[in-house]
Protein backbone atom coordinates (compact mmCIF):
# COMPACT_ATOMS: atom_id res chain seq x y z
CA UNK A 1 0.00 0.00 0.00
CA UNK A 2 1.57 3.24 -1.11
CA UNK A 3 -1.50 5.39 -1.11
CA UNK A 4 0.15 7.90 1.17
CA UNK A 5 3.91 7.85 0.86
CA UNK A 6 5.85 9.59 3.58
CA UNK A 7 9.00 11.26 2.41
CA UNK A 8 11.66 13.49 3.86
CA UNK A 9 13.50 16.05 1.73
CA UNK A 10 16.81 17.76 2.37
CA UNK A 11 16.46 20.72 0.06
CA UNK A 12 20.10 21.71 0.22
CA UNK A 13 21.75 24.49 -1.74
CA UNK A 14 24.26 22.02 -3.18
CA UNK A 15 22.56 18.63 -2.90
CA UNK A 16 18.99 17.42 -2.74
CA UNK A 17 18.32 14.20 -0.88
CA UNK A 18 15.04 12.32 -0.67
CA UNK A 19 14.34 9.81 2.06
CA UNK A 20 11.42 7.42 2.22
CA UNK A 21 10.28 5.53 5.25
CA UNK A 22 10.73 2.11 3.70
CA UNK A 23 13.80 2.57 1.55
CA UNK A 24 15.95 5.18 3.29
CA UNK A 25 17.80 7.56 0.97
CA UNK A 26 16.40 7.03 -2.54
CA UNK A 27 17.76 10.16 -4.23
CA UNK A 28 20.99 12.05 -3.69
CA UNK A 29 22.03 14.42 -6.46
CA UNK A 30 23.12 18.03 -6.90
CA UNK A 31 20.36 20.68 -6.64
CA UNK A 32 20.86 21.67 -10.25
CA UNK A 33 18.39 21.78 -13.10
CA UNK A 34 19.08 22.51 -16.76
CA UNK A 35 16.38 24.52 -18.49
CA UNK A 36 15.77 25.22 -22.17
CA UNK A 37 15.21 28.97 -22.22
CA UNK A 38 13.15 28.81 -25.41
CA UNK A 39 10.60 26.27 -24.21
CA UNK A 40 11.16 26.61 -20.43
CA UNK A 41 11.33 22.81 -20.32
CA UNK A 42 13.52 20.90 -17.91
CA UNK A 43 16.28 19.26 -19.96
CA UNK A 44 18.19 17.55 -17.16
CA UNK A 45 18.33 17.38 -13.37
CA UNK A 46 20.84 16.46 -10.71
CA UNK A 47 24.15 14.89 -11.72
CA UNK A 48 23.40 15.21 -15.39
CA UNK A 49 22.60 18.92 -15.08
CA UNK A 50 25.65 19.60 -12.89
CA UNK A 51 27.91 18.14 -15.57
CA UNK A 52 26.50 20.71 -17.98
CA UNK A 53 27.65 23.70 -15.91
CA UNK A 54 29.91 25.86 -18.01
CA UNK A 55 29.51 23.62 -21.06
CA UNK A 56 26.04 24.21 -22.53
CA UNK A 57 24.88 25.96 -25.69
CA UNK A 58 23.24 29.34 -25.12
CA UNK A 59 19.65 28.15 -24.97
CA UNK A 60 20.30 25.58 -22.25
CA UNK A 61 21.03 27.01 -18.83
CA UNK A 62 22.01 24.92 -15.83
CA UNK A 63 20.56 26.66 -12.78
CA UNK A 64 21.12 26.25 -9.07
CA UNK A 65 17.83 27.68 -7.83
CA UNK A 66 18.94 27.60 -4.17
CA UNK A 67 22.33 29.06 -4.71
CA UNK A 68 22.50 31.53 -1.82
CA UNK A 69 21.03 29.39 0.90
CA UNK A 70 17.39 30.05 0.12
CA UNK A 71 15.05 29.70 -2.81
CA UNK A 72 16.33 32.33 -5.23
CA UNK A 73 14.05 31.22 -8.03
CA UNK A 74 10.71 29.88 -6.95
CA UNK A 75 9.47 28.58 -10.31
CA UNK A 76 12.68 26.74 -11.07
CA UNK A 77 12.80 25.21 -7.59
CA UNK A 78 9.25 23.94 -7.98
CA UNK A 79 10.09 22.48 -11.40
CA UNK A 80 13.24 20.87 -10.07
CA UNK A 81 11.44 19.32 -7.12
CA UNK A 82 8.71 17.96 -9.36
CA UNK A 83 11.21 16.44 -11.79
CA UNK A 84 13.19 14.87 -8.94
CA UNK A 85 10.11 13.43 -7.24
CA UNK A 86 9.00 12.03 -10.59
CA UNK A 87 12.38 10.37 -11.08
CA UNK A 88 12.17 8.82 -7.62
CA UNK A 89 8.62 7.55 -8.29
CA UNK A 90 9.85 5.89 -11.46
CA UNK A 91 12.82 4.32 -9.72
CA UNK A 92 10.67 2.96 -6.91
CA UNK A 93 8.20 1.59 -9.41
CA UNK A 94 5.23 3.24 -7.78
CA UNK A 95 3.84 6.68 -7.56
CA UNK A 96 4.76 9.17 -4.90
CA UNK A 97 1.59 11.07 -5.53
CA UNK A 98 0.01 12.91 -2.66
CA UNK A 99 2.88 12.21 -0.30
CA UNK A 100 3.18 13.55 3.19
CA UNK A 101 6.39 15.50 3.09
CA UNK A 102 8.75 16.71 5.75
CA UNK A 103 11.34 19.17 4.47
CA UNK A 104 14.07 21.13 6.18
CA UNK A 105 14.52 24.89 5.95
CA UNK A 106 17.61 26.90 6.79
CA UNK A 107 17.30 28.84 10.06
CA UNK A 108 18.05 32.06 8.23
CA UNK A 109 15.05 31.63 5.91
CA UNK A 110 12.40 34.34 6.19
CA UNK A 111 8.73 33.48 6.52
CA UNK A 112 8.29 34.37 2.84
CA UNK A 113 11.05 31.94 1.91
CA UNK A 114 9.56 29.22 4.10
CA UNK A 115 6.22 29.79 2.42
CA UNK A 116 7.93 29.43 -0.96
CA UNK A 117 9.36 26.03 0.00
CA UNK A 118 6.00 24.93 1.37
CA UNK A 119 4.19 26.01 -1.79
CA UNK A 120 6.71 24.43 -4.15
CA UNK A 121 6.08 21.05 -2.54
CA UNK A 122 2.33 21.55 -2.32
CA UNK A 123 2.41 22.27 -6.03
CA UNK A 124 3.73 18.77 -6.64
CA UNK A 125 0.55 17.46 -5.07
CA UNK A 126 1.71 16.78 -1.55
CA UNK A 127 -1.11 16.09 0.81
CA UNK A 128 0.71 17.50 3.78
CA UNK A 129 3.92 19.51 4.11
CA UNK A 130 5.75 19.97 7.35
CA UNK A 131 8.84 22.13 7.69
CA UNK A 132 11.59 21.25 10.11
CA UNK A 133 14.50 23.48 11.07
CA UNK A 134 17.60 22.23 9.31
CA UNK A 135 19.90 22.16 12.37
CA UNK A 136 17.37 20.06 14.29
CA UNK A 137 17.26 17.60 11.38
CA UNK A 138 21.06 17.62 11.24
CA UNK A 139 21.31 16.91 14.97
CA UNK A 140 18.79 14.06 14.79
CA UNK A 141 20.62 12.64 11.76
CA UNK A 142 23.94 12.86 13.58
CA UNK A 143 22.44 10.72 16.34
CA UNK A 144 22.60 13.40 19.03
CA UNK A 145 20.24 13.03 21.98
CA UNK A 146 18.17 16.08 21.03
CA UNK A 147 15.19 15.31 23.23
CA UNK A 148 17.26 15.17 26.38
CA UNK A 149 17.90 18.04 28.74
CA UNK A 150 21.48 18.45 27.59
CA UNK A 151 22.44 21.00 25.04
CA UNK A 152 24.21 20.07 21.83
CA UNK A 153 25.89 22.28 19.32
CA UNK A 154 25.64 21.45 15.65
CA UNK A 155 27.53 23.23 12.89
CA UNK A 156 26.22 22.37 9.43
CA UNK A 157 28.53 23.60 6.68
CA UNK A 158 26.62 23.39 3.41
CA UNK A 159 27.06 24.85 -0.04
CA UNK A 160 25.42 28.26 0.39
CA UNK A 161 25.26 28.66 4.16
CA UNK A 162 26.72 27.46 7.41
CA UNK A 163 24.28 27.01 10.22
CA UNK A 164 25.35 27.07 13.84
CA UNK A 165 22.78 25.99 16.39
CA UNK A 166 22.46 25.03 20.02
CA UNK A 167 19.72 22.50 20.54
CA UNK A 168 18.16 21.42 23.80
CA UNK A 169 14.89 19.59 24.56
CA UNK A 170 14.27 19.08 20.83
CA UNK A 171 14.30 22.77 19.99
CA UNK A 172 16.71 25.50 18.97
CA UNK A 173 17.97 27.58 21.88
CA UNK A 174 20.16 29.81 19.81
CA UNK A 175 21.19 29.81 16.17
CA UNK A 176 23.14 31.69 13.57
CA UNK A 177 23.23 31.32 9.84
CA UNK A 178 25.99 32.82 7.74
CA UNK A 179 25.99 32.86 3.97
CA UNK A 180 29.41 31.28 3.82
CA UNK A 181 29.91 27.66 2.84
CA UNK A 182 31.37 25.48 0.14
CA UNK A 183 30.35 27.81 -2.71
CA UNK A 184 32.19 30.75 -1.20
CA UNK A 185 35.28 28.57 -0.76
CA UNK A 186 35.09 27.62 -4.45
CA UNK A 187 34.80 31.30 -5.41
CA UNK A 188 37.82 32.16 -3.26
CA UNK A 189 39.86 29.56 -5.15
CA UNK A 190 38.71 31.00 -8.49
CA UNK A 191 39.72 34.51 -7.35
CA UNK A 192 43.05 33.32 -6.02
CA UNK A 193 44.00 31.59 -9.29
CA UNK A 194 42.93 34.61 -11.31
CA UNK A 195 44.88 37.01 -9.14
CA UNK A 196 48.06 34.96 -8.81
CA UNK A 197 48.23 33.27 -12.22
CA UNK A 198 45.97 35.28 -14.52
CA UNK A 199 44.14 32.07 -15.22
CA UNK A 200 40.41 31.61 -15.26
CA UNK A 201 39.10 28.32 -13.87
CA UNK A 202 35.49 27.12 -13.66
CA UNK A 203 33.38 26.44 -10.56
CA UNK A 204 33.59 22.69 -10.96
CA UNK A 205 37.37 22.77 -11.23
CA UNK A 206 37.56 24.97 -8.13
CA UNK A 207 35.36 22.53 -6.22
CA UNK A 208 37.58 19.62 -7.29
CA UNK A 209 40.65 21.50 -6.09
CA UNK A 210 39.00 22.19 -2.73
CA UNK A 211 37.99 18.58 -2.24
CA UNK A 212 41.28 17.26 -3.56
CA UNK A 213 43.92 19.37 -1.83
CA UNK A 214 42.02 21.92 0.28
CA UNK A 215 43.12 21.99 3.91
CA UNK A 216 42.05 24.05 6.91
CA UNK A 217 45.32 23.81 8.81
CA UNK A 218 48.41 25.86 7.95
CA UNK A 219 50.63 22.94 8.93
CA UNK A 220 49.70 19.90 6.92
CA UNK A 221 51.25 17.38 4.58
CA UNK A 222 51.74 19.32 1.35
CA UNK A 223 49.98 18.15 -1.78
CA UNK A 224 49.79 19.51 -5.30
CA UNK A 225 47.27 19.28 -8.10
CA UNK A 226 47.37 20.10 -11.79
CA UNK A 227 44.62 22.38 -12.94
CA UNK A 228 43.56 23.54 -16.36
CA UNK A 229 42.11 26.93 -17.10
CA UNK A 230 42.15 29.73 -19.60
CA UNK A 231 45.07 32.12 -19.69
CA UNK A 232 43.54 35.58 -19.47
CA UNK A 233 46.37 37.17 -21.42
CA UNK A 234 46.66 34.80 -24.36
CA UNK A 235 43.12 33.40 -24.17
CA UNK A 236 44.54 29.91 -24.57
CA UNK A 237 44.17 26.88 -22.29
CA UNK A 238 46.96 26.52 -19.77
CA UNK A 239 47.87 23.98 -17.09
CA UNK A 240 49.27 25.06 -13.73
CA UNK A 241 50.18 23.25 -10.54
CA UNK A 242 48.54 24.43 -7.35
CA UNK A 243 49.78 23.55 -3.87
CA UNK A 244 47.65 22.78 -0.85
CA UNK A 245 49.21 25.64 1.11
CA UNK A 246 48.07 28.12 -1.55
CA UNK A 247 44.56 26.72 -1.29
CA UNK A 248 44.72 26.90 2.50
CA UNK A 249 45.46 30.61 2.25
CA UNK A 250 42.65 31.10 -0.29
CA UNK A 251 40.15 29.36 2.04
CA UNK A 252 41.27 31.20 5.17
CA UNK A 253 38.75 34.04 5.01
CA UNK A 254 35.72 31.76 4.56
CA UNK A 255 36.90 29.50 7.35
CA UNK A 256 37.38 32.45 9.72
CA UNK A 257 33.84 33.64 9.03
CA UNK A 258 32.50 30.23 9.99
CA UNK A 259 34.69 30.23 13.11
CA UNK A 260 33.41 33.67 14.06
CA UNK A 261 29.78 32.52 13.77
CA UNK A 262 30.56 29.63 16.13
CA UNK A 263 32.38 31.91 18.59
CA UNK A 264 29.50 34.41 18.65
CA UNK A 265 26.99 31.66 19.28
CA UNK A 266 29.09 30.29 22.13
CA UNK A 267 29.60 33.72 23.67
CA UNK A 268 25.88 34.45 23.69
CA UNK A 269 24.97 31.07 25.04
CA UNK A 270 23.50 30.78 28.57
CA UNK A 271 26.25 29.53 30.95
CA UNK A 272 24.47 26.28 31.85
CA UNK A 273 24.35 25.33 28.22
CA UNK A 274 27.93 26.24 27.41
CA UNK A 275 29.04 23.85 30.16
CA UNK A 276 27.32 21.02 28.30
CA UNK A 277 28.95 22.02 25.06
CA UNK A 278 32.42 22.12 26.57
CA UNK A 279 31.76 18.60 27.93
CA UNK A 280 30.14 17.05 24.86
CA UNK A 281 31.74 19.08 22.12
CA UNK A 282 30.50 20.37 18.80
CA UNK A 283 29.24 18.13 15.99
CA UNK A 284 30.01 19.02 12.39
CA UNK A 285 27.61 18.07 9.59
CA UNK A 286 27.24 19.03 5.90
CA UNK A 287 29.77 18.66 3.12
CA UNK A 288 32.09 21.31 4.58
CA UNK A 289 32.76 18.98 7.52
CA UNK A 290 34.72 16.85 5.04
CA UNK A 291 37.28 19.54 4.28
CA UNK A 292 40.63 18.13 5.34
CA UNK A 293 41.79 19.47 8.68
CA UNK A 294 38.46 21.13 9.48
CA UNK A 295 37.85 19.20 12.67
CA UNK A 296 41.38 19.70 14.04
CA UNK A 297 41.47 23.37 13.07
CA UNK A 298 38.16 24.21 14.77
CA UNK A 299 39.03 22.19 17.87
CA UNK A 300 42.31 24.09 18.15
CA UNK A 301 40.77 27.53 17.63
CA UNK A 302 37.80 26.97 19.94
CA UNK A 303 39.43 24.81 22.59
CA UNK A 304 36.31 22.64 22.63
CA UNK A 305 36.09 19.02 21.39
CA UNK A 306 34.88 18.81 17.79
CA UNK A 307 33.35 15.69 16.22
CA UNK A 308 32.38 14.96 12.64
CA UNK A 309 29.00 13.26 12.23
CA UNK A 310 29.17 9.70 10.81
CA UNK A 311 27.75 10.61 7.38
CA UNK A 312 27.94 14.42 7.20
CA UNK A 313 26.44 14.77 3.70
CA UNK A 314 23.42 12.61 4.55
CA UNK A 315 22.80 13.80 8.12
CA UNK A 316 19.97 16.20 7.37
CA UNK A 317 18.15 13.72 5.11
CA UNK A 318 18.52 10.98 7.72
CA UNK A 319 17.21 13.42 10.35
CA UNK A 320 14.14 14.36 8.29
CA UNK A 321 13.58 10.63 7.80
CA UNK A 322 13.77 9.89 11.50
CA UNK A 323 11.32 12.69 12.21
CA UNK A 324 8.84 11.25 9.69
CA UNK A 325 7.51 9.24 12.55
CA UNK A 326 6.18 12.48 13.95
CA UNK A 327 4.20 13.24 10.81
CA UNK A 328 1.10 11.25 11.61
CA UNK A 329 1.04 12.74 15.09
CA UNK A 330 1.29 16.23 13.61
CA UNK A 331 -1.41 15.49 11.04
CA UNK A 332 -3.73 14.41 13.78
CA UNK A 333 -2.95 17.52 15.75
CA UNK A 334 -3.63 19.70 12.69
CA UNK A 335 -7.12 18.29 12.18
P1 LIG B 1 23.80 21.75 1.11
O1 LIG B 1 23.16 21.23 2.36
O2 LIG B 1 23.86 23.24 1.05
O3 LIG B 1 23.21 21.14 -0.12
P2 LIG B 1 25.95 19.87 1.50
O4 LIG B 1 25.88 19.59 2.94
O5 LIG B 1 25.42 18.85 0.57
O6 LIG B 1 25.32 21.29 1.15
O7 LIG B 1 27.49 20.18 1.16
C1 LIG B 1 27.88 20.56 -0.11
C2 LIG B 1 29.18 21.32 -0.04
O8 LIG B 1 30.17 20.51 0.59
C3 LIG B 1 29.69 21.67 -1.42
O9 LIG B 1 30.14 23.01 -1.43
C4 LIG B 1 30.85 20.70 -1.61
O10 LIG B 1 31.86 21.24 -2.42
C5 LIG B 1 31.33 20.54 -0.19
N1 LIG B 1 32.08 19.29 0.00
C6 LIG B 1 31.68 18.03 -0.25
N2 LIG B 1 32.68 17.14 -0.01
C7 LIG B 1 33.74 17.88 0.39
C8 LIG B 1 35.09 17.56 0.78
N3 LIG B 1 35.53 16.30 0.78
N4 LIG B 1 35.91 18.59 1.12
C9 LIG B 1 35.46 19.85 1.11
N5 LIG B 1 34.22 20.22 0.78
C10 LIG B 1 33.36 19.25 0.42
MG1 LIG C 1 22.36 20.95 4.00
Coordinates of C-alpha atoms and ligand atoms in Angstrom, one line a residue, residues 10-17 31 50 64 134 156-161 181-183 185-186 207 210-212 285-292 312-313 316, ligand 1:
X10 CA 16.8 17.8 2.4
X11 CA 16.5 20.7 0.1
X12 CA 20.1 21.7 0.2
X13 CA 21.7 24.5 -1.7
X14 CA 24.3 22.0 -3.2
X15 CA 22.6 18.6 -2.9
X16 CA 19.0 17.4 -2.7
X17 CA 18.3 14.2 -0.9
X31 CA 20.4 20.7 -6.6
X50 CA 25.7 19.6 -12.9
X64 CA 21.1 26.2 -9.1
X134 CA 17.6 22.2 9.3
X156 CA 26.2 22.4 9.4
X157 CA 28.5 23.6 6.7
X158 CA 26.6 23.4 3.4
X159 CA 27.1 24.9 0.0
X160 CA 25.4 28.3 0.4
X161 CA 25.3 28.7 4.2
X181 CA 29.9 27.7 2.8
X182 CA 31.4 25.5 0.1
X183 CA 30.4 27.8 -2.7
X185 CA 35.3 28.6 -0.8
X186 CA 35.1 27.6 -4.5
X207 CA 35.4 22.5 -6.2
X210 CA 39.0 22.2 -2.7
X211 CA 38.0 18.6 -2.2
X212 CA 41.3 17.3 -3.6
X285 CA 27.6 18.1 9.6
X286 CA 27.2 19.0 5.9
X287 CA 29.8 18.7 3.1
X288 CA 32.1 21.3 4.6
X289 CA 32.8 19.0 7.5
X290 CA 34.7 16.9 5.0
X291 CA 37.3 19.5 4.3
X292 CA 40.6 18.1 5.3
X312 CA 27.9 14.4 7.2
X313 CA 26.4 14.8 3.7
X316 CA 20.0 16.2 7.4
Ligands
LIG1 P1 23.8 21.8 1.1 O1 23.2 21.2 2.4 O2 23.9 23.2 1.1 O3 23.2 21.1 -0.1 P2 26.0 19.9 1.5 O4 25.9 19.6 2.9 O5 25.4 18.8 0.6 O6 25.3 21.3 1.2 O7 27.5 20.2 1.2 C1 27.9 20.6 -0.1 C2 29.2 21.3 0.0 O8 30.2 20.5 0.6 C3 29.7 21.7 -1.4 O9 30.1 23.0 -1.4 C4 30.8 20.7 -1.6 O10 31.9 21.2 -2.4 C5 31.3 20.5 -0.2 N1 32.1 19.3 0.0 C6 31.7 18.0 -0.3 N2 32.7 17.1 0.0 C7 33.7 17.9 0.4 C8 35.1 17.6 0.8 N3 35.5 16.3 0.8 N4 35.9 18.6 1.1 C9 35.5 19.8 1.1 N5 34.2 20.2 0.8 C10 33.4 19.3 0.4

